[in-house]
CSV table of C-alpha atoms in Angstrom, one decimal:
chain,number,residue,atom,x,y,z
A,1,MET,CA,-59.5,-29.8,-37.6
A,2,ALA,CA,-59.0,-28.0,-41.0
A,3,HIS,CA,-60.9,-29.2,-44.0
A,4,PRO,CA,-59.8,-28.7,-47.6
A,5,VAL,CA,-62.3,-26.6,-49.7
A,6,THR,CA,-62.1,-25.8,-53.3
A,7,VAL,CA,-64.6,-23.1,-54.5
A,8,THR,CA,-64.7,-21.3,-57.8
A,9,VAL,CA,-65.2,-17.7,-56.9
A,10,ASN,CA,-66.0,-15.2,-59.6
A,11,GLY,CA,-64.5,-17.6,-62.1
A,12,ALA,CA,-61.3,-18.3,-60.3
A,13,VAL,CA,-60.6,-21.6,-58.6
A,14,THR,CA,-59.7,-21.1,-54.9
A,15,SER,CA,-58.4,-23.8,-52.6
A,16,HIS,CA,-57.8,-23.4,-48.8
A,17,ARG,CA,-58.0,-25.4,-45.6
A,18,VAL,CA,-60.6,-24.0,-43.2
A,19,ALA,CA,-62.1,-24.9,-39.8
A,20,ALA,CA,-65.5,-26.5,-40.1
A,21,PRO,CA,-67.4,-23.5,-38.5
A,22,THR,CA,-66.0,-21.1,-41.1
A,23,THR,CA,-69.0,-19.6,-42.9
A,24,LEU,CA,-69.0,-18.8,-46.6
A,25,VAL,CA,-69.0,-15.0,-45.9
A,26,GLU,CA,-66.0,-15.4,-43.6
A,27,TYR,CA,-64.2,-17.4,-46.3
A,28,LEU,CA,-64.9,-14.7,-48.9
A,29,ARG,CA,-63.9,-11.8,-46.7
A,30,ASP,CA,-61.2,-13.2,-44.4
A,31,VAL,CA,-59.6,-15.8,-46.5
A,32,LEU,CA,-60.0,-14.5,-50.0
A,33,ASP,CA,-60.0,-10.8,-49.0
A,34,LEU,CA,-63.1,-10.2,-51.1
A,35,THR,CA,-64.7,-7.6,-48.8
A,36,ALA,CA,-67.6,-6.3,-51.0
A,37,THR,CA,-69.9,-8.9,-49.5
A,38,ASN,CA,-70.9,-7.6,-46.0
A,39,GLU,CA,-71.9,-9.5,-43.0
A,40,GLY,CA,-74.8,-7.8,-41.2
A,41,CYS,CA,-77.1,-9.7,-38.8
A,42,ASP,CA,-75.4,-13.1,-38.7
A,43,THR,CA,-78.9,-14.7,-38.4
A,44,THR,CA,-80.1,-15.2,-42.0
A,45,SER,CA,-82.3,-12.1,-41.7
A,46,CYS,CA,-80.8,-9.0,-43.3
A,47,GLY,CA,-79.5,-10.3,-46.6
A,48,SER,CA,-76.3,-8.1,-46.6
A,49,CYS,CA,-74.2,-11.2,-47.2
A,50,THR,CA,-76.2,-12.4,-50.3
A,51,VAL,CA,-74.1,-14.0,-53.0
A,52,HIS,CA,-74.9,-16.5,-55.7
A,53,LEU,CA,-74.1,-20.2,-55.1
A,54,ASP,CA,-74.2,-22.2,-58.3
A,55,GLY,CA,-76.2,-19.2,-59.8
A,56,GLU,CA,-78.8,-18.9,-57.0
A,57,ALA,CA,-79.0,-16.2,-54.4
A,58,VAL,CA,-78.1,-17.4,-50.9
A,59,LYS,CA,-77.2,-15.8,-47.6
A,60,ALA,CA,-73.5,-16.6,-47.1
A,61,CYS,CA,-73.7,-16.2,-43.3
A,62,THR,CA,-75.7,-19.4,-43.1
A,63,VAL,CA,-73.7,-21.5,-45.6
A,64,LEU,CA,-70.6,-23.2,-44.3
A,65,ALA,CA,-67.5,-22.8,-46.5
A,66,VAL,CA,-67.3,-26.6,-46.5
A,67,GLN,CA,-70.8,-26.8,-47.9
A,68,ALA,CA,-69.6,-24.7,-50.9
A,69,HIS,CA,-66.9,-27.2,-51.7
A,70,GLY,CA,-66.9,-28.0,-55.4
A,71,ARG,CA,-69.4,-25.3,-56.2
A,72,SER,CA,-69.3,-21.8,-57.8
A,73,VAL,CA,-69.8,-18.5,-56.0
A,74,THR,CA,-70.4,-15.1,-57.6
A,75,THR,CA,-70.0,-12.0,-55.5
A,76,VAL,CA,-70.8,-8.4,-56.5
A,77,GLU,CA,-67.1,-8.1,-57.4
A,78,GLY,CA,-67.7,-10.7,-60.1
A,79,LEU,CA,-70.4,-8.8,-62.0
A,80,ALA,CA,-69.1,-8.0,-65.5
A,81,GLY,CA,-69.0,-4.5,-66.6
A,82,GLY,CA,-71.2,-3.1,-69.3
A,83,PRO,CA,-70.0,-2.4,-72.9
A,84,GLY,CA,-67.0,-0.1,-72.8
A,85,GLY,CA,-66.0,-1.3,-69.3
A,86,GLY,CA,-68.4,0.7,-67.2
A,87,LEU,CA,-70.5,-0.6,-64.4
A,88,HIS,CA,-72.7,-3.7,-64.7
A,89,PRO,CA,-76.2,-2.4,-65.8
A,90,LEU,CA,-77.7,-3.3,-62.5
A,91,LEU,CA,-75.0,-1.4,-60.5
A,92,GLU,CA,-75.4,1.5,-63.0
A,93,ALA,CA,-79.2,1.6,-62.3
A,94,PHE,CA,-78.5,1.7,-58.5
A,95,ARG,CA,-76.2,4.6,-59.1
A,96,ALA,CA,-78.5,6.5,-61.5
A,97,GLU,CA,-81.6,6.0,-59.2
A,98,HIS,CA,-79.6,6.6,-56.0
A,99,GLY,CA,-80.7,3.3,-54.6
A,100,VAL,CA,-77.9,3.6,-52.0
A,101,GLN,CA,-77.5,5.6,-48.9
A,102,CYS,CA,-74.9,4.1,-46.4
A,103,GLY,CA,-74.3,1.3,-48.9
A,104,TYR,CA,-73.9,-1.5,-46.4
A,105,CYS,CA,-76.9,-3.5,-47.7
A,106,THR,CA,-76.2,-2.7,-51.4
A,107,PRO,CA,-74.0,-5.7,-52.5
A,108,GLY,CA,-76.6,-8.1,-51.0
A,109,MET,CA,-79.5,-6.2,-52.6
A,110,VAL,CA,-77.8,-6.3,-56.0
A,111,MET,CA,-77.1,-10.1,-55.8
A,112,ALA,CA,-80.7,-10.7,-54.6
A,113,VAL,CA,-82.1,-8.7,-57.4
A,114,LEU,CA,-79.9,-10.4,-59.9
A,115,GLY,CA,-81.5,-13.6,-58.9
A,116,LEU,CA,-84.9,-12.1,-59.6
A,117,LEU,CA,-84.0,-10.6,-63.0
A,118,GLU,CA,-82.5,-13.9,-64.2
A,119,ARG,CA,-85.7,-15.7,-63.5
A,120,CYS,CA,-88.1,-12.8,-64.4
A,121,PRO,CA,-86.4,-10.2,-66.7
A,122,HIS,CA,-89.3,-7.7,-66.5
A,123,PRO,CA,-90.7,-7.8,-63.0
A,124,ASP,CA,-93.5,-5.4,-61.8
A,125,GLU,CA,-93.1,-3.5,-58.6
A,126,ALA,CA,-94.9,-6.1,-56.5
A,127,GLN,CA,-92.5,-8.8,-57.8
A,128,VAL,CA,-89.5,-6.6,-57.0
A,129,ARG,CA,-90.7,-6.0,-53.4
A,130,THR,CA,-91.4,-9.7,-52.9
A,131,ALA,CA,-88.0,-10.7,-54.2
A,132,LEU,CA,-86.4,-8.3,-51.7
A,133,LYS,CA,-88.3,-9.8,-48.8
A,134,GLY,CA,-85.0,-11.2,-47.5
A,135,ASN,CA,-83.0,-7.9,-47.7
A,136,LEU,CA,-83.2,-5.2,-45.1
A,137,CYS,CA,-82.2,-1.6,-45.7
A,138,ARG,CA,-82.3,0.8,-42.8
A,139,CYS,CA,-81.7,4.0,-44.8
A,140,THR,CA,-83.6,4.3,-48.0
A,141,GLY,CA,-87.1,3.2,-47.2
A,142,TYR,CA,-86.7,1.0,-50.3
A,143,HIS,CA,-88.2,3.4,-52.7
A,144,ASN,CA,-85.1,4.2,-54.7
A,145,ILE,CA,-83.9,0.5,-54.6
A,146,VAL,CA,-87.2,-0.6,-56.1
A,147,ALA,CA,-86.9,2.2,-58.7
A,148,ALA,CA,-83.4,1.1,-59.6
A,149,VAL,CA,-84.5,-2.5,-60.1
A,150,LEU,CA,-87.4,-1.4,-62.3
A,151,ALA,CA,-84.9,0.8,-64.3
A,152,ALA,CA,-82.6,-2.2,-64.7
A,153,SER,CA,-85.3,-4.6,-65.8
A,154,GLY,CA,-84.6,-6.1,-69.2
A,155,ALA,CA,-81.0,-4.9,-69.1
A,156,THR,CA,-79.6,-8.1,-67.5
A,157,GLY,CA,-79.6,-11.4,-69.3
A,158,ALA,CA,-78.8,-14.8,-68.2
A,159,ALA,CA,-75.9,-15.3,-65.8
A,160,GLY,CA,-75.8,-11.6,-65.0
A,161,GLN,CA,-74.1,-10.7,-68.2
A,162,PRO,CA,-75.1,-7.4,-69.9
B,1,MET,CA,-72.7,-14.6,-32.7
B,2,THR,CA,-70.1,-16.9,-34.2
B,3,LEU,CA,-70.6,-20.6,-34.6
B,4,PRO,CA,-69.3,-22.8,-31.8
B,5,ALA,CA,-66.5,-25.3,-32.6
B,6,PHE,CA,-67.6,-28.5,-34.2
B,7,ASP,CA,-66.2,-31.0,-36.7
B,8,TYR,CA,-67.6,-31.9,-40.1
B,9,HIS,CA,-68.0,-34.9,-42.3
B,10,ARG,CA,-69.5,-35.0,-45.8
B,11,ALA,CA,-71.6,-38.2,-46.0
B,12,ALA,CA,-71.1,-40.4,-49.1
B,13,SER,CA,-74.4,-42.3,-48.6
B,14,VAL,CA,-77.3,-42.6,-46.2
B,15,ALA,CA,-75.9,-45.9,-44.9
B,16,GLU,CA,-72.6,-44.1,-44.1
B,17,ALA,CA,-74.5,-41.3,-42.3
B,18,VAL,CA,-76.5,-43.9,-40.2
B,19,ALA,CA,-73.3,-45.8,-39.4
B,20,MET,CA,-71.7,-42.5,-38.2
B,21,LEU,CA,-74.7,-41.6,-36.1
B,22,VAL,CA,-74.5,-45.1,-34.5
B,23,GLU,CA,-70.8,-44.5,-33.8
B,24,GLN,CA,-71.1,-40.9,-32.6
B,25,GLY,CA,-74.3,-41.0,-30.6
B,26,GLU,CA,-76.0,-37.9,-29.4
B,27,GLY,CA,-73.0,-35.7,-30.2
B,28,ALA,CA,-73.6,-35.8,-33.9
B,29,ARG,CA,-76.3,-34.0,-35.9
B,30,LEU,CA,-77.3,-34.2,-39.5
B,31,LEU,CA,-76.8,-31.1,-41.7
B,32,ALA,CA,-79.1,-30.5,-44.8
B,33,GLY,CA,-79.4,-26.9,-45.9
B,34,GLY,CA,-78.4,-25.7,-42.5
B,35,HIS,CA,-81.0,-22.9,-42.4
B,36,SER,CA,-82.5,-24.2,-39.2
B,37,LEU,CA,-79.6,-25.9,-37.5
B,38,LEU,CA,-76.9,-23.3,-38.0
B,39,PRO,CA,-79.0,-20.5,-36.5
B,40,LEU,CA,-79.7,-22.7,-33.5
B,41,MET,CA,-76.0,-23.4,-33.1
B,42,ARG,CA,-75.2,-19.7,-33.2
B,43,ARG,CA,-77.6,-19.2,-30.3
B,44,ARG,CA,-75.9,-22.1,-28.5
B,45,ARG,CA,-79.3,-23.9,-28.4
B,46,SER,CA,-77.6,-26.9,-30.1
B,47,ARG,CA,-74.0,-27.9,-29.5
B,48,PRO,CA,-73.2,-30.9,-31.7
B,49,ARG,CA,-69.6,-32.1,-31.7
B,50,LEU,CA,-69.9,-33.3,-35.3
B,51,LEU,CA,-72.1,-32.3,-38.3
B,52,ILE,CA,-72.7,-35.0,-40.8
B,53,ASP,CA,-73.5,-33.2,-44.1
B,54,LEU,CA,-76.1,-34.9,-46.2
B,55,GLY,CA,-75.9,-32.1,-48.8
B,56,GLY,CA,-73.9,-34.2,-51.4
B,57,LEU,CA,-76.5,-37.0,-51.5
B,58,ALA,CA,-78.3,-36.3,-54.8
B,59,GLU,CA,-80.5,-39.3,-54.3
B,60,LEU,CA,-82.2,-37.5,-51.4
B,61,ALA,CA,-83.3,-34.6,-53.6
B,62,GLY,CA,-86.2,-34.5,-56.0
B,63,ILE,CA,-89.9,-35.0,-56.4
B,64,ASP,CA,-91.3,-38.2,-57.9
B,65,ASP,CA,-94.8,-39.4,-58.8
B,66,GLY,CA,-95.4,-42.4,-56.6
B,67,GLY,CA,-98.9,-43.2,-58.1
B,68,ASP,CA,-101.3,-42.3,-55.3
B,69,HIS,CA,-98.7,-40.1,-53.6
B,70,LEU,CA,-95.8,-37.7,-54.2
B,71,HIS,CA,-92.4,-38.9,-53.0
B,72,ILE,CA,-90.4,-35.8,-52.0
B,73,GLY,CA,-86.8,-36.4,-51.1
B,74,ALA,CA,-85.7,-34.9,-47.8
B,75,LEU,CA,-83.1,-32.6,-49.4
B,76,THR,CA,-85.7,-31.1,-51.8
B,77,ARG,CA,-85.4,-27.3,-51.4
B,78,HIS,CA,-88.4,-25.1,-50.6
B,79,HIS,CA,-87.9,-23.3,-53.9
B,80,ASP,CA,-88.2,-26.6,-55.8
B,81,VAL,CA,-91.3,-27.6,-53.8
B,82,ALA,CA,-92.9,-24.2,-54.4
B,83,THR,CA,-92.3,-24.2,-58.1
B,84,SER,CA,-92.8,-27.9,-59.0
B,85,PRO,CA,-95.7,-28.4,-61.5
B,86,LEU,CA,-96.3,-31.9,-59.9
B,87,VAL,CA,-96.7,-30.4,-56.5
B,88,ALA,CA,-98.9,-27.6,-57.8
B,89,ALA,CA,-101.2,-30.2,-59.4
B,90,GLU,CA,-101.3,-32.8,-56.7
B,91,ALA,CA,-100.6,-31.0,-53.4
B,92,PRO,CA,-101.1,-27.3,-54.1
B,93,LEU,CA,-101.3,-26.6,-50.3
B,94,LEU,CA,-97.7,-27.8,-49.9
B,95,ALA,CA,-96.5,-25.6,-52.8
B,96,ARG,CA,-98.2,-22.6,-51.2
B,97,ALA,CA,-96.7,-23.2,-47.8
B,98,ALA,CA,-93.2,-23.8,-49.3
B,99,SER,CA,-93.5,-20.5,-51.2
B,100,LEU,CA,-94.0,-18.6,-47.9
B,101,VAL,CA,-91.1,-20.0,-46.0
B,102,GLY,CA,-88.5,-17.3,-45.0
B,103,ASP,CA,-87.4,-15.4,-48.1
B,104,PRO,CA,-86.1,-16.2,-51.6
B,105,GLN,CA,-82.5,-16.8,-50.4
B,106,VAL,CA,-83.7,-19.1,-47.6
B,107,ARG,CA,-85.9,-21.1,-50.0
B,108,ASN,CA,-82.9,-21.6,-52.2
B,109,ARG,CA,-81.1,-23.5,-49.4
B,110,GLY,CA,-83.7,-24.7,-46.9
B,111,THR,CA,-85.0,-28.3,-47.4
B,112,ILE,CA,-88.3,-29.9,-46.6
B,113,GLY,CA,-86.7,-32.7,-44.6
B,114,GLY,CA,-84.6,-30.2,-42.7
B,115,SER,CA,-87.6,-28.2,-41.9
B,116,LEU,CA,-89.6,-31.2,-40.6
B,117,ALA,CA,-86.7,-32.6,-38.6
B,118,HIS,CA,-86.2,-29.1,-37.0
B,119,ALA,CA,-89.6,-29.7,-35.4
B,120,ASP,CA,-90.4,-26.0,-35.0
B,121,PRO,CA,-94.1,-25.8,-33.9
B,122,ALA,CA,-94.4,-22.7,-36.1
B,123,ALA,CA,-93.2,-24.3,-39.3
B,124,ASP,CA,-95.3,-23.6,-42.4
B,125,LEU,CA,-94.4,-27.0,-44.0
B,126,ALA,CA,-95.2,-29.0,-40.8
B,127,ALA,CA,-98.7,-27.5,-40.7
B,128,ALA,CA,-99.2,-28.2,-44.4
B,129,ALA,CA,-97.8,-31.8,-44.1
B,130,LEU,CA,-100.2,-32.5,-41.2
B,131,ALA,CA,-103.2,-31.2,-43.1
B,132,LEU,CA,-102.2,-33.3,-46.1
B,133,ASP,CA,-101.8,-36.5,-43.9
B,134,ALA,CA,-98.3,-36.9,-45.1
B,135,THR,CA,-95.9,-39.7,-44.1
B,136,VAL,CA,-92.2,-39.5,-43.4
B,137,VAL,CA,-89.7,-42.1,-44.6
B,138,ILE,CA,-87.0,-42.8,-42.0
B,139,THR,CA,-83.9,-44.9,-42.4
B,140,GLY,CA,-82.0,-46.3,-39.4
B,141,PRO,CA,-79.7,-49.1,-38.5
B,142,GLY,CA,-82.6,-51.6,-38.8
B,143,GLY,CA,-83.7,-50.4,-42.2
B,144,GLU,CA,-86.5,-48.2,-43.4
B,145,ARG,CA,-89.8,-47.4,-41.6
B,146,HIS,CA,-92.7,-45.0,-42.3
B,147,SER,CA,-94.4,-42.8,-39.8
B,148,ALA,CA,-97.4,-40.4,-40.0
B,149,VAL,CA,-95.9,-36.9,-40.0
B,150,GLY,CA,-97.9,-36.1,-36.8
B,151,GLY,CA,-95.9,-38.8,-35.0
B,152,LEU,CA,-92.6,-37.1,-35.8
B,153,PHE,CA,-93.0,-34.1,-33.5
B,154,GLY,CA,-92.2,-34.6,-29.8
B,155,ALA,CA,-91.5,-31.1,-28.4
B,156,PRO,CA,-90.3,-27.8,-29.7
B,157,HIS,CA,-87.2,-28.6,-31.8
B,158,ARG,CA,-87.4,-32.3,-30.8
B,159,THR,CA,-88.5,-35.1,-33.0
B,160,THR,CA,-89.3,-38.6,-32.0
B,161,LEU,CA,-86.5,-39.9,-34.3
B,162,ALA,CA,-83.9,-42.0,-32.7
B,163,ALA,CA,-80.4,-40.5,-32.6
B,164,THR,CA,-79.4,-43.0,-35.2
B,165,GLU,CA,-82.2,-42.3,-37.7
B,166,VAL,CA,-82.2,-40.2,-40.9
B,167,LEU,CA,-85.4,-38.7,-42.3
B,168,THR,CA,-85.0,-39.4,-46.0
B,169,ALA,CA,-88.3,-38.5,-47.7
B,170,ILE,CA,-91.8,-37.3,-47.2
B,171,ARG,CA,-94.8,-39.0,-49.0
B,172,VAL,CA,-97.8,-36.8,-49.6
B,173,PRO,CA,-101.1,-38.3,-50.7
B,174,LYS,CA,-102.3,-36.7,-53.9
B,175,ARG,CA,-105.1,-34.3,-53.1
B,176,GLY,CA,-105.2,-32.3,-56.3
B,177,GLY,CA,-108.9,-32.1,-56.4
B,178,ALA,CA,-109.7,-31.3,-52.8
B,179,PRO,CA,-110.3,-27.7,-51.9
B,180,TRP,CA,-107.6,-26.3,-49.6
B,181,SER,CA,-106.5,-23.1,-47.9
B,182,TYR,CA,-103.4,-21.8,-46.2
B,183,GLN,CA,-104.0,-18.7,-44.0
B,184,ARG,CA,-100.9,-17.2,-42.4
B,185,PHE,CA,-100.4,-14.1,-40.3
B,186,SER,CA,-97.1,-12.4,-39.4
B,187,ARG,CA,-96.2,-8.9,-38.6
B,188,ARG,CA,-93.2,-8.6,-40.9
B,189,ALA,CA,-92.6,-10.1,-44.3
B,190,GLN,CA,-89.9,-12.6,-43.5
B,191,ASP,CA,-91.1,-13.6,-40.0
B,192,TRP,CA,-92.2,-17.1,-39.0
B,193,PRO,CA,-96.0,-17.2,-38.8
B,194,THR,CA,-97.5,-15.7,-35.7
B,195,VAL,CA,-100.2,-18.3,-36.4
B,196,ALA,CA,-101.0,-20.2,-39.6
B,197,VAL,CA,-103.8,-22.5,-40.5
B,198,ALA,CA,-103.7,-25.2,-43.2
B,199,ALA,CA,-106.9,-26.8,-44.3
B,200,VAL,CA,-107.8,-29.6,-46.7
B,201,GLY,CA,-111.6,-29.7,-47.4
B,202,ASP,CA,-111.8,-33.4,-48.1
B,203,PRO,CA,-115.6,-33.9,-47.6
B,204,ALA,CA,-115.2,-37.4,-46.0
B,205,ALA,CA,-112.4,-36.3,-43.6
B,206,PRO,CA,-111.7,-32.6,-43.4
B,207,ARG,CA,-108.3,-31.9,-42.0
B,208,VAL,CA,-107.1,-28.7,-40.2
B,209,ALA,CA,-103.6,-28.1,-38.8
B,210,LEU,CA,-102.2,-25.1,-36.9
B,211,ALA,CA,-98.7,-23.6,-36.7
B,212,ALA,CA,-97.5,-21.8,-33.6
B,213,MET,CA,-100.4,-22.8,-31.4
B,214,ALA,CA,-98.9,-25.6,-29.3
B,215,ALA,CA,-95.6,-27.2,-28.4
B,216,VAL,CA,-95.8,-29.2,-31.7
B,217,PRO,CA,-97.4,-28.6,-35.0
B,218,TRP,CA,-101.1,-29.2,-34.1
B,219,ARG,CA,-104.0,-31.0,-35.6
B,220,ALA,CA,-107.2,-29.1,-34.8
B,221,ARG,CA,-109.2,-32.3,-34.1
B,222,ALA,CA,-112.1,-30.5,-32.4
B,223,VAL,CA,-112.6,-28.5,-35.6
B,224,GLU,CA,-112.4,-31.6,-37.7
B,225,GLU,CA,-114.9,-33.5,-35.5
B,226,ALA,CA,-117.3,-30.6,-35.5
B,227,LEU,CA,-117.2,-30.4,-39.4
B,228,ALA,CA,-117.6,-34.2,-39.7
B,229,GLY,CA,-120.7,-33.8,-37.4
B,230,GLY,CA,-122.2,-31.3,-39.7
B,231,ALA,CA,-121.2,-28.0,-38.1
B,232,SER,CA,-120.9,-24.9,-40.2
B,233,ALA,CA,-117.4,-23.5,-40.9
B,234,GLU,CA,-118.2,-20.5,-38.6
B,235,ALA,CA,-119.3,-22.8,-35.7
B,236,ALA,CA,-116.4,-25.2,-36.2
B,237,ALA,CA,-113.8,-22.4,-36.3
B,238,THR,CA,-114.7,-21.3,-32.8
B,239,LEU,CA,-113.1,-24.5,-31.6
B,240,ALA,CA,-109.8,-23.9,-33.3
B,241,ASP,CA,-107.8,-23.2,-30.2
B,242,GLU,CA,-109.4,-26.1,-28.1
B,243,GLY,CA,-106.7,-28.1,-26.4
B,244,CYS,CA,-103.9,-25.6,-27.5
B,245,ASP,CA,-101.4,-24.0,-25.3
B,246,PRO,CA,-100.0,-21.2,-27.5
B,247,PRO,CA,-96.9,-19.3,-26.4
B,248,SER,CA,-96.7,-15.7,-25.5
B,249,ASP,CA,-93.7,-14.0,-27.0
B,250,LEU,CA,-92.6,-10.8,-28.7
B,251,ALA,CA,-94.8,-11.4,-31.7
B,252,ALA,CA,-98.1,-12.1,-29.9
B,253,SER,CA,-99.7,-13.0,-26.6
B,254,ALA,CA,-101.3,-16.4,-26.1
B,255,ASP,CA,-104.8,-14.8,-26.1
B,256,TYR,CA,-104.1,-13.0,-29.4
B,257,ARG,CA,-102.9,-16.3,-30.9
B,258,ARG,CA,-106.1,-18.0,-29.8
B,259,HIS,CA,-108.0,-15.1,-31.5
B,260,LEU,CA,-106.0,-15.4,-34.7
B,261,ALA,CA,-106.4,-19.2,-34.8
B,262,ARG,CA,-110.2,-18.9,-34.7
B,263,ILE,CA,-110.3,-16.1,-37.3
B,264,LEU,CA,-107.8,-17.8,-39.7
B,265,THR,CA,-109.5,-21.1,-39.3
B,266,ARG,CA,-112.9,-19.6,-40.3
B,267,ARG,CA,-111.3,-18.1,-43.3
B,268,ALA,CA,-109.5,-21.3,-44.2
B,269,LEU,CA,-112.7,-23.4,-43.8
B,270,GLU,CA,-114.6,-20.9,-46.0
B,271,GLU,CA,-112.0,-21.0,-48.7
B,272,ALA,CA,-111.5,-24.8,-48.5
B,273,SER,CA,-115.2,-25.7,-48.8
C-alpha cells in the first residue's frame, strides 16, 4: 500500500506516494533524483547516507520516508554557496585540504561535520574525530578529512549558511 | 539488504496504538526511532506485517522532574538524555551511557524506550538503567502498570511485555550524589560494547550491572552481595562473571568476556567508591 509523504527537501516541498519500506535515502535518490547522498552499508554503520532531518544529522538508510513526513531534509545539494556563488565553505575546505579520495563517503562526511560545526563552531581535533565516529572512509585514513574540518571551523554559521 | 514488505500506520495516540496492537496481534510491532528494529528487519530477524509508528506522539518525548525520580518519556532520544542538565545532575550514569550509544547520527534518532524494548543484552542504556534501579511505565488494554527494568528483559531481543503493551516511559530514581562509573570496552569506536559495566556506589546498596555477559542485561548480584558483606572492590570484582553465560562471537570469546567483566568491574568499583 502506498502512503502519501510530504517532505521539504533543500527548501522545496515534495509530495509523493511511497511504499512503507521506502527509506529516506531511496526517496531522495530514486524518487527525487537527488543522487549526491550515497547509500553504502545499509546497516546504519558507514554514514555515507548522512543528511539533516529538521537540522540534525541522521543516517537516511535507517529512516523511513514515511517517518520524514511533514519534516525538512537538507542534503549536500542544498548547501548554499559562499559569497560570489562559489562552494559552501565546508566543501571548499574539503577541496583545499584534499579531504576526498574516491569521494563516496564525502557527502555524508560533510553533512555529519555540518552538524558538529553548528553545535560547536571551533572544535578541536578530538572533537572532530569524535563527531566523525559514525562515518567510515576507506581511502584517506581520515587525516585530510580532519584537516578540512579544522580549516573550515568558524567559517560555518547557524543552519549551514556561510 | 532491502527491507521486507510491511504496512505502516502513524499512531495518533498511545490509546490508538494499544487498540491497533489488540486488533493486529503478534503481526504488528511498534516503531520509535527505528534504529534497532529496522536493522533487525533488514536481516529478516523480525518480520512484522505492520509497523505502528509512535514517532508523532510528542507526549512520549521529554524529561521531567518527578520529585524523587526523573520521568523520561520513551521517545526521548539518546542525544537529549546525554545532554540534559537534569539527567547530568540527577542520574549522570545514564547521561554517560547515552552519550556512548552508537554514533552522533544514531543518537539523533534512537530513543531510550526503543533501546530498552529492543532488549539487546549488550545495550548500554539497559545496563545503566539496571544499575540505577529504574522502573519502566507500561500502558496496555487494562491501563498503566510499572515494572522494575530488570523484569523487562526475557531473552535476547525479547521483552516480557505482552504483545498489546506499549513502553511509555522510564522512571529513574535520583542518584545525583552517589558515586558511579561506566566502564565500556569495544574494539572499534561505533561498536556495541564487547562488555560494559555500570556501577552505582550507593553505600547502603551498591548496584552493578553488566552488558553483553548473559542472555539479558545482567545484575552482578554476587558482586553486590560481596560488597554489602564488606569485601574490597578488588575481591568483589573477581565474582563479576559468576552466574553469567557470555556469548562467543566475532568480537570476543566467552572467556575473554569473563576476563573483561572482572577487570572492568574492578575499575568501576574503584571509581564508584
